mmCIF file of N, CA and C in Angstrom:
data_model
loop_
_atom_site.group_PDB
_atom_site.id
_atom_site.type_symbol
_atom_site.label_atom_id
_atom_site.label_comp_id
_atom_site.label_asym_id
_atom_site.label_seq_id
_atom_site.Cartn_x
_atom_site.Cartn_y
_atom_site.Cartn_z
ATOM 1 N N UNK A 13 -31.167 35.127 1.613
ATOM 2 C CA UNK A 13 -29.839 35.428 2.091
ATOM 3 C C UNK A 13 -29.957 36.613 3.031
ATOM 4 N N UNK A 14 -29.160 36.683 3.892
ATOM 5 C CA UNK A 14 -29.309 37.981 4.740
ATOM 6 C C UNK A 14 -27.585 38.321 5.051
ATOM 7 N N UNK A 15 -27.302 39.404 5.514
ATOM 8 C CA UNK A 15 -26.083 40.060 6.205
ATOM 9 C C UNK A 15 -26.190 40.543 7.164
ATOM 10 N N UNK A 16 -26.037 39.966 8.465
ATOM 11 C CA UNK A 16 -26.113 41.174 9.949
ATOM 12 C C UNK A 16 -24.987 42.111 10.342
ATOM 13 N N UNK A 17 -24.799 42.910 10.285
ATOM 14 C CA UNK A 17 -23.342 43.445 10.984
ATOM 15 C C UNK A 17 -23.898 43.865 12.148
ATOM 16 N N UNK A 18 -22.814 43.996 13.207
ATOM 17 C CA UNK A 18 -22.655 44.634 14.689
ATOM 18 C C UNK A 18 -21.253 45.198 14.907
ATOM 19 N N UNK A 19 -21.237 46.647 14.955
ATOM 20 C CA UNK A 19 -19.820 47.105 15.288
ATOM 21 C C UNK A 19 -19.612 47.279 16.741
ATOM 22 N N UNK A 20 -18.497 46.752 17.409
ATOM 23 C CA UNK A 20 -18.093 46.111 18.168
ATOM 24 C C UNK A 20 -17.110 47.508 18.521
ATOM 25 N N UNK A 21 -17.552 48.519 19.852
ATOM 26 C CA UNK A 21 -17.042 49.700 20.592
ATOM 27 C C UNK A 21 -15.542 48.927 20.986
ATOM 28 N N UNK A 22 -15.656 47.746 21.532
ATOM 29 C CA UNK A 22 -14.098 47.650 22.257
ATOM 30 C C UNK A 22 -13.080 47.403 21.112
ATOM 31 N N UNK A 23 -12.987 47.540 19.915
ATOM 32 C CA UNK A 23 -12.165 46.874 19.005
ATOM 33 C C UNK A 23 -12.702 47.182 17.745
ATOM 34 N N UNK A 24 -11.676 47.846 16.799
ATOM 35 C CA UNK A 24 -12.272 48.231 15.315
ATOM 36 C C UNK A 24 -12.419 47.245 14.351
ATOM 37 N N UNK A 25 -13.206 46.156 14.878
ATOM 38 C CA UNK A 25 -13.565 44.924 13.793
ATOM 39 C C UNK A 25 -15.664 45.511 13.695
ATOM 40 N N UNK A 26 -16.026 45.058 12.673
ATOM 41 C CA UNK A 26 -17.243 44.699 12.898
ATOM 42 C C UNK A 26 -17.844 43.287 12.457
ATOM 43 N N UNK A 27 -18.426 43.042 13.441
ATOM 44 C CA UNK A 27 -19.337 41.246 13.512
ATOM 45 C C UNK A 27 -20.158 41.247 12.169
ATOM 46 N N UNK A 28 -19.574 40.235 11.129
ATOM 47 C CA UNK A 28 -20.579 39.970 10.408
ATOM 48 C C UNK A 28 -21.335 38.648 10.215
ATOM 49 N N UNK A 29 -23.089 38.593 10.116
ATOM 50 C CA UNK A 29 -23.306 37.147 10.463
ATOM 51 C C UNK A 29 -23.816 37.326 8.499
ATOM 52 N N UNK A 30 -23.219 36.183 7.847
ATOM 53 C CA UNK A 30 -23.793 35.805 6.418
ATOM 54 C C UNK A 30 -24.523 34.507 6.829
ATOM 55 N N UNK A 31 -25.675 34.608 6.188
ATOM 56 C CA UNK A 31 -26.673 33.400 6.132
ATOM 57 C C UNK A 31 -27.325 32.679 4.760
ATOM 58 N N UNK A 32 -27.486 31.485 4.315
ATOM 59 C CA UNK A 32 -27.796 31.504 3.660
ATOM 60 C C UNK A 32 -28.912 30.636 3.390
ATOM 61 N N UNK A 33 -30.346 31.222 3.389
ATOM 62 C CA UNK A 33 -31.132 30.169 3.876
ATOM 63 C C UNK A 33 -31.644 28.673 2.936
ATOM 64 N N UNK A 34 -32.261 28.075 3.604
ATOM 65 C CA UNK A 34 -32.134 26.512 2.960
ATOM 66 C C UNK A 34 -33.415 26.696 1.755
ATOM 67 N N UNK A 35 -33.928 28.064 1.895
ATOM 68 C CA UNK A 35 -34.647 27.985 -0.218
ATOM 69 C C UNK A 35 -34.166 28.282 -1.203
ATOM 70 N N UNK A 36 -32.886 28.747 -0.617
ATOM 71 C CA UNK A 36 -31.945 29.373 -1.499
ATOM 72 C C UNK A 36 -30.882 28.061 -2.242
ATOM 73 N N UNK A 37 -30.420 27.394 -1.098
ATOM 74 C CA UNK A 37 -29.842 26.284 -1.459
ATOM 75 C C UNK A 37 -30.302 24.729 -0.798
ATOM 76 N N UNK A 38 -31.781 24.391 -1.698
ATOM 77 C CA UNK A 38 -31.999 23.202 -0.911
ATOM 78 C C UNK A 38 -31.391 22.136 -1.302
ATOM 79 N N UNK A 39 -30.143 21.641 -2.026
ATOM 80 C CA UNK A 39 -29.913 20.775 -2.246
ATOM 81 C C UNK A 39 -28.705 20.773 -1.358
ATOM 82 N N UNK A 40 -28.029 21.548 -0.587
ATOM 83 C CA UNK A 40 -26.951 22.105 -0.219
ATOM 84 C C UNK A 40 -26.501 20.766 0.788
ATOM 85 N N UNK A 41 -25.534 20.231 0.867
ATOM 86 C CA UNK A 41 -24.991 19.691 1.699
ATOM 87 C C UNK A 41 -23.616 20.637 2.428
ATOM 88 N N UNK A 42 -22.802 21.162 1.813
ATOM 89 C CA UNK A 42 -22.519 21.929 2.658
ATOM 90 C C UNK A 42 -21.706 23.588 2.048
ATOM 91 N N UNK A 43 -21.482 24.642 2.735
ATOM 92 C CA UNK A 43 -21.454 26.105 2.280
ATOM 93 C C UNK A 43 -20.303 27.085 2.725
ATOM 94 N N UNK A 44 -19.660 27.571 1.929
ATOM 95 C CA UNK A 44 -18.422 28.413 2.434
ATOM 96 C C UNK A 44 -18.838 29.838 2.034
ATOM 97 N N UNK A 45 -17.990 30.667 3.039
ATOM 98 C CA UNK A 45 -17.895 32.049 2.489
ATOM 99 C C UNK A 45 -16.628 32.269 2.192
ATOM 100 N N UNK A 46 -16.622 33.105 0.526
ATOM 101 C CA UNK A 46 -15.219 33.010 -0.232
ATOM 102 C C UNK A 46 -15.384 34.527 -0.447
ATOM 103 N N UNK A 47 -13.863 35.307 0.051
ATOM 104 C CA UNK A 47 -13.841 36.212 -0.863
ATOM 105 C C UNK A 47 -12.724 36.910 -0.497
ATOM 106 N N UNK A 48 -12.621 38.431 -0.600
ATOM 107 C CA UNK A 48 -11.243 39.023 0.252
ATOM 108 C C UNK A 48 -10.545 39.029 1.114
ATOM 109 N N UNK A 49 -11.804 38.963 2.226
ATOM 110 C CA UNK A 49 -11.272 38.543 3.582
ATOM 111 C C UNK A 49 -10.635 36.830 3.716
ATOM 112 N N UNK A 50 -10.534 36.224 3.334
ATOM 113 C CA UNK A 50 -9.726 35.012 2.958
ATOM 114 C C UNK A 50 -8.989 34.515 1.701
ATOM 115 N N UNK A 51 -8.547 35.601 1.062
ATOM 116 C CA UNK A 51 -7.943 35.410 0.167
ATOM 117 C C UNK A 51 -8.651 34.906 -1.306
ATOM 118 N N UNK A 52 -9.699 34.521 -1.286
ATOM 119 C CA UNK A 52 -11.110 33.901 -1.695
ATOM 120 C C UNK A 52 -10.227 32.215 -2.025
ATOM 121 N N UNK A 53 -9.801 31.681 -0.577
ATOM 122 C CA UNK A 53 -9.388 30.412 -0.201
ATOM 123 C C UNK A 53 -11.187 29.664 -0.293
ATOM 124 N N UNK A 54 -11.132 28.492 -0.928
ATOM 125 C CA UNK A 54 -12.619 28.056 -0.993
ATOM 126 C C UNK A 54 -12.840 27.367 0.052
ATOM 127 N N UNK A 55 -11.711 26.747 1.063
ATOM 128 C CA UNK A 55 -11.863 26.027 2.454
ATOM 129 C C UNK A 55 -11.262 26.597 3.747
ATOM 130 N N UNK A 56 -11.239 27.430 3.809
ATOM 131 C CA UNK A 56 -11.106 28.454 5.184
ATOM 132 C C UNK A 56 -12.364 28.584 5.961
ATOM 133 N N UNK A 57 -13.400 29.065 5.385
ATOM 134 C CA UNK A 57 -14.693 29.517 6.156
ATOM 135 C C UNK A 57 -15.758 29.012 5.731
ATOM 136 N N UNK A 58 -15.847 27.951 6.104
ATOM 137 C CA UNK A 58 -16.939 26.872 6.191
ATOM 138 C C UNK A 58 -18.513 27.674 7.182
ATOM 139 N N UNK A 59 -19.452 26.939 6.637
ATOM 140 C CA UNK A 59 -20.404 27.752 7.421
ATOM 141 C C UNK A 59 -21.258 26.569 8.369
ATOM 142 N N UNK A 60 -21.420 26.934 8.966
ATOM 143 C CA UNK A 60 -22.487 25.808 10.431
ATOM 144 C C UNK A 60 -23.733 25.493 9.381
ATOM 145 N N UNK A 61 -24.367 24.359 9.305
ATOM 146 C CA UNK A 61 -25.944 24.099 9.065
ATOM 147 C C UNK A 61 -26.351 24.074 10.380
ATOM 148 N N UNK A 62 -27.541 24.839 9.618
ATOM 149 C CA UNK A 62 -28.158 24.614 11.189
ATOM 150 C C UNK A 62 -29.946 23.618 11.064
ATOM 151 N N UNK A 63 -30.168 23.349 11.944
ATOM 152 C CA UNK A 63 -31.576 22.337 12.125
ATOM 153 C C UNK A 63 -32.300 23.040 10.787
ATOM 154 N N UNK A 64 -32.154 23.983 10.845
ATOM 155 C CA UNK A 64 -33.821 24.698 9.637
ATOM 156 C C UNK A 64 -33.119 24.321 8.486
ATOM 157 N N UNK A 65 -31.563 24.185 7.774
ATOM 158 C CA UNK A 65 -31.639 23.396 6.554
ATOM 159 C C UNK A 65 -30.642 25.394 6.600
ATOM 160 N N UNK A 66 -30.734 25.926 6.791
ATOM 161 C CA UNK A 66 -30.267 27.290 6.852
ATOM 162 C C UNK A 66 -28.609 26.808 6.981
ATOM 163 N N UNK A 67 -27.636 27.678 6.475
ATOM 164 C CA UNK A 67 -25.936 27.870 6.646
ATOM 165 C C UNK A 67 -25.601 29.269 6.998
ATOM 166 N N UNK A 68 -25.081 29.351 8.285
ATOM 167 C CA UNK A 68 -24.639 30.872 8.724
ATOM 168 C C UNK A 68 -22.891 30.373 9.212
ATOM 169 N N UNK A 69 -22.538 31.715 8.867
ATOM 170 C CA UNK A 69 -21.114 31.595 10.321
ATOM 171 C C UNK A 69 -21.136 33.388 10.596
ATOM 172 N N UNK A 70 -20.202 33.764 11.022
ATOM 173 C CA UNK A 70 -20.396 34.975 11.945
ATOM 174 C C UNK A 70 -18.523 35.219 11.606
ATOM 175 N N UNK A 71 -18.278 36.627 11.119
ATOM 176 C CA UNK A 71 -16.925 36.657 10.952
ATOM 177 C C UNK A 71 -16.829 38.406 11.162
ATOM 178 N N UNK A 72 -15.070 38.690 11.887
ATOM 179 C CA UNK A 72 -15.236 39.595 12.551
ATOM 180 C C UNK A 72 -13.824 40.361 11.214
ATOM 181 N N UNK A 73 -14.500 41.468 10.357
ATOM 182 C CA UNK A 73 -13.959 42.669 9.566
ATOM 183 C C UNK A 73 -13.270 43.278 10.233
ATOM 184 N N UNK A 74 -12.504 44.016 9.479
ATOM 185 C CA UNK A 74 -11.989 45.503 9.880
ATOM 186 C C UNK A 74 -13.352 46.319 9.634
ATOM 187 N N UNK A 75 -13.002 47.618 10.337
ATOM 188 C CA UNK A 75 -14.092 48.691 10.124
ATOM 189 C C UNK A 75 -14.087 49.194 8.763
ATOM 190 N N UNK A 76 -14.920 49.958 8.365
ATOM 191 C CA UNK A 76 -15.231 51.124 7.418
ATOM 192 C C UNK A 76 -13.973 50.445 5.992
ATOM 193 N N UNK A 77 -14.607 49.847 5.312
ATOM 194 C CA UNK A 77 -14.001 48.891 4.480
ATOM 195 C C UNK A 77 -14.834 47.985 3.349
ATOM 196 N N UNK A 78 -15.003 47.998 1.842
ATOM 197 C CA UNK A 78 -15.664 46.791 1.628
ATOM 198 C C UNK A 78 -15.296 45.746 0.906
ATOM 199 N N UNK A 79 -16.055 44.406 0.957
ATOM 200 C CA UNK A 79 -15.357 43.460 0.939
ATOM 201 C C UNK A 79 -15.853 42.570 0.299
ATOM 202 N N UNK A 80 -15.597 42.247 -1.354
ATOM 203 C CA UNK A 80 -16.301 41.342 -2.256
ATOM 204 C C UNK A 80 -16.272 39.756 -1.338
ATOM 205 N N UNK A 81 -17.317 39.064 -2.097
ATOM 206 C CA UNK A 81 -17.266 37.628 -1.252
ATOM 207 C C UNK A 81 -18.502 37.247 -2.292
ATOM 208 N N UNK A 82 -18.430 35.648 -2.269
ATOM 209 C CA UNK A 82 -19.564 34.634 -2.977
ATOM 210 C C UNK A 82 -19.634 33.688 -1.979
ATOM 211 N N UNK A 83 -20.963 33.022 -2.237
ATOM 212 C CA UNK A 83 -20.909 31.501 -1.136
ATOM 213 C C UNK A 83 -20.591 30.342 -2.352
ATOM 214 N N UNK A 84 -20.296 29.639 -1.695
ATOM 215 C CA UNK A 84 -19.608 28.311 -2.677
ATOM 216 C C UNK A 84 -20.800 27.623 -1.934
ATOM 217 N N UNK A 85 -21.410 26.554 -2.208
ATOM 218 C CA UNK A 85 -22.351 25.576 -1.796
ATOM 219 C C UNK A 85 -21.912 24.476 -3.071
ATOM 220 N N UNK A 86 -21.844 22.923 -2.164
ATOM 221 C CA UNK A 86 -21.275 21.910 -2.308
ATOM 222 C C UNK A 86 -19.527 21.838 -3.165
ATOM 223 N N UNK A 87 -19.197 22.727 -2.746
ATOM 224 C CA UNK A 87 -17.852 22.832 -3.995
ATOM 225 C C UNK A 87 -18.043 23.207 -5.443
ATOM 226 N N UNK A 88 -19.513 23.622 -5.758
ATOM 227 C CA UNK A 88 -19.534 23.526 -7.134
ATOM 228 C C UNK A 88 -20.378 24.920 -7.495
ATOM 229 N N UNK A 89 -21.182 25.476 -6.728
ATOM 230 C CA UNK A 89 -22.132 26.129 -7.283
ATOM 231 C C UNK A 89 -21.630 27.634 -7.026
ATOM 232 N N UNK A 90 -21.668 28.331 -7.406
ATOM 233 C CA UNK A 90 -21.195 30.090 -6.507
ATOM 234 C C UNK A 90 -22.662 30.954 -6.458
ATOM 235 N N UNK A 91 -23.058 31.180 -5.798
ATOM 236 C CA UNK A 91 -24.439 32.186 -5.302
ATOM 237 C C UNK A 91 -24.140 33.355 -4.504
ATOM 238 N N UNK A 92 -24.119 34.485 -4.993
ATOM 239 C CA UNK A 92 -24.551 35.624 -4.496
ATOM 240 C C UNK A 92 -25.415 36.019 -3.435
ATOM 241 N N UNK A 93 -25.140 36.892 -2.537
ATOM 242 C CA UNK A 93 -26.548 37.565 -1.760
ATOM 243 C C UNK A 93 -27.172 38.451 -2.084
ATOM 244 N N UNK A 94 -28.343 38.069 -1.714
ATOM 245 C CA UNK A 94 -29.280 39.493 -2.980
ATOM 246 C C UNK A 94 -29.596 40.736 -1.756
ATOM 247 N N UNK A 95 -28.716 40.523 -0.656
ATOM 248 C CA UNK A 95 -29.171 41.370 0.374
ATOM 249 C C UNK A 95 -27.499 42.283 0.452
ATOM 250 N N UNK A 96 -26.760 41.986 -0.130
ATOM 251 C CA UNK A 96 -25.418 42.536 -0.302
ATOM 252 C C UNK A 96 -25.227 44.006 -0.407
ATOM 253 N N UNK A 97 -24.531 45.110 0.164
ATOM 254 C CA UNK A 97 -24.877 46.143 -0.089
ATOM 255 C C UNK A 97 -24.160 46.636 -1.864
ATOM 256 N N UNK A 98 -23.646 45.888 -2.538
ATOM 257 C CA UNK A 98 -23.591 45.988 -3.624
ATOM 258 C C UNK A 98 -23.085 44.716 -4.109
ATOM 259 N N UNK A 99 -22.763 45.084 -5.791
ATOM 260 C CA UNK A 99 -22.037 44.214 -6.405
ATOM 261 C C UNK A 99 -20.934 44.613 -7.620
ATOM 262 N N UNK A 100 -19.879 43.532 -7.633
ATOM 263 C CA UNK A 100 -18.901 44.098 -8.520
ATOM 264 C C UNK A 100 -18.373 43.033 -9.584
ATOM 265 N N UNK A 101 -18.358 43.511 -10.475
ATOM 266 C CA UNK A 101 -17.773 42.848 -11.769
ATOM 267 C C UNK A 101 -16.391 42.264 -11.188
ATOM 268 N N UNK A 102 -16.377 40.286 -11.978
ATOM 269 C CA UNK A 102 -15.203 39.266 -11.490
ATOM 270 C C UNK A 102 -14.330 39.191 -12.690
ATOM 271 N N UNK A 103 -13.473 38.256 -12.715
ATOM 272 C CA UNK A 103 -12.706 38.170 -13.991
ATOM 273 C C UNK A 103 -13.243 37.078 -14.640
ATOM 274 N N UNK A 104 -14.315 36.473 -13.715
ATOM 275 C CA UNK A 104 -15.282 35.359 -14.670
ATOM 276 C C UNK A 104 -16.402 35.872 -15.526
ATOM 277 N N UNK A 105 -16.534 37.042 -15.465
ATOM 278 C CA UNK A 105 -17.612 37.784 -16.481
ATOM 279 C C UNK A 105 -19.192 37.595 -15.484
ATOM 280 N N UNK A 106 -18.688 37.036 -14.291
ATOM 281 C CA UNK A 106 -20.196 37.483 -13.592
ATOM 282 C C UNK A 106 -19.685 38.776 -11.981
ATOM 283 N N UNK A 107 -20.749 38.808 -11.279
ATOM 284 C CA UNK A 107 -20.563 39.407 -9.945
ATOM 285 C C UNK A 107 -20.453 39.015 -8.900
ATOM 286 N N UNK A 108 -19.569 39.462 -8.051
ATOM 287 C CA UNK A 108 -19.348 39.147 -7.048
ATOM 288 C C UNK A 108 -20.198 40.235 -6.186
ATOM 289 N N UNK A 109 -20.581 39.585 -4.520
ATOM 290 C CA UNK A 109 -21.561 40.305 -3.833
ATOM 291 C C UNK A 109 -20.232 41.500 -3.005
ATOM 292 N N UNK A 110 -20.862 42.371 -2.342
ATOM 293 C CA UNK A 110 -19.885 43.479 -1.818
ATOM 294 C C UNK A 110 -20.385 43.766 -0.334
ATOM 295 N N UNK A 111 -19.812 43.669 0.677
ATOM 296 C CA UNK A 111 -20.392 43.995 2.216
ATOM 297 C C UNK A 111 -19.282 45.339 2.473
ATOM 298 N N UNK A 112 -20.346 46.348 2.982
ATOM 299 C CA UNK A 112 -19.542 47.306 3.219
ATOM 300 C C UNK A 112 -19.353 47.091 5.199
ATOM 301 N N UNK A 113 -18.686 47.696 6.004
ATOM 302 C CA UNK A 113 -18.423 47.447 7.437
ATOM 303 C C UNK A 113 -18.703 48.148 8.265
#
């Protein structure tokens, strides 16, 4: 799993790219990112496959802010990033990953 951010001078958003690569989820047909920033809606933010079997999308934050989120892969599974700058206790008794901005 990886997290890129890029803060973006013309506008107080920063670019975040979540990835999630295809050893992580090889059975994956397809992958969302769920969490604050969408209400943790499970079909809002669908992620691109790409040729390598890899799922990224690229989503633009507010600044200086952080922001729990899980990936959903096939509707069923919830996976964490182990590259997350933290993590926080859910009301399901596991963790949710944390991106700070």
């Amino acid at each position: 799993m990886s997290i890129k951010k890029q803060t973006l001078k013309s506008k107080p958003v920063c670019k975040v790219t979540f990835r999630i690569p295809k050893e992580m989820a090889p059975e994956a047909n397809e992958a969302t990112v769920v969490g604050d920033f969408n209400n943790w809606k499970e079909n809002v933010t669908p992620m691109q496959k790409l040729k390598s079997g890899d799922f990224t999308v690229t989503l633009e934050l507010s600044q200086n802010q952080s922001f729990q989120f899980r990936y959903l892969v096939n509707k069923s599974v919830w996976i964490n990033d182990e590259e997350a700058d933290g993590y926080a206790p859910n009301a399901f008794g596991e963790e949710n990953s944390v991106v700070n901005t």
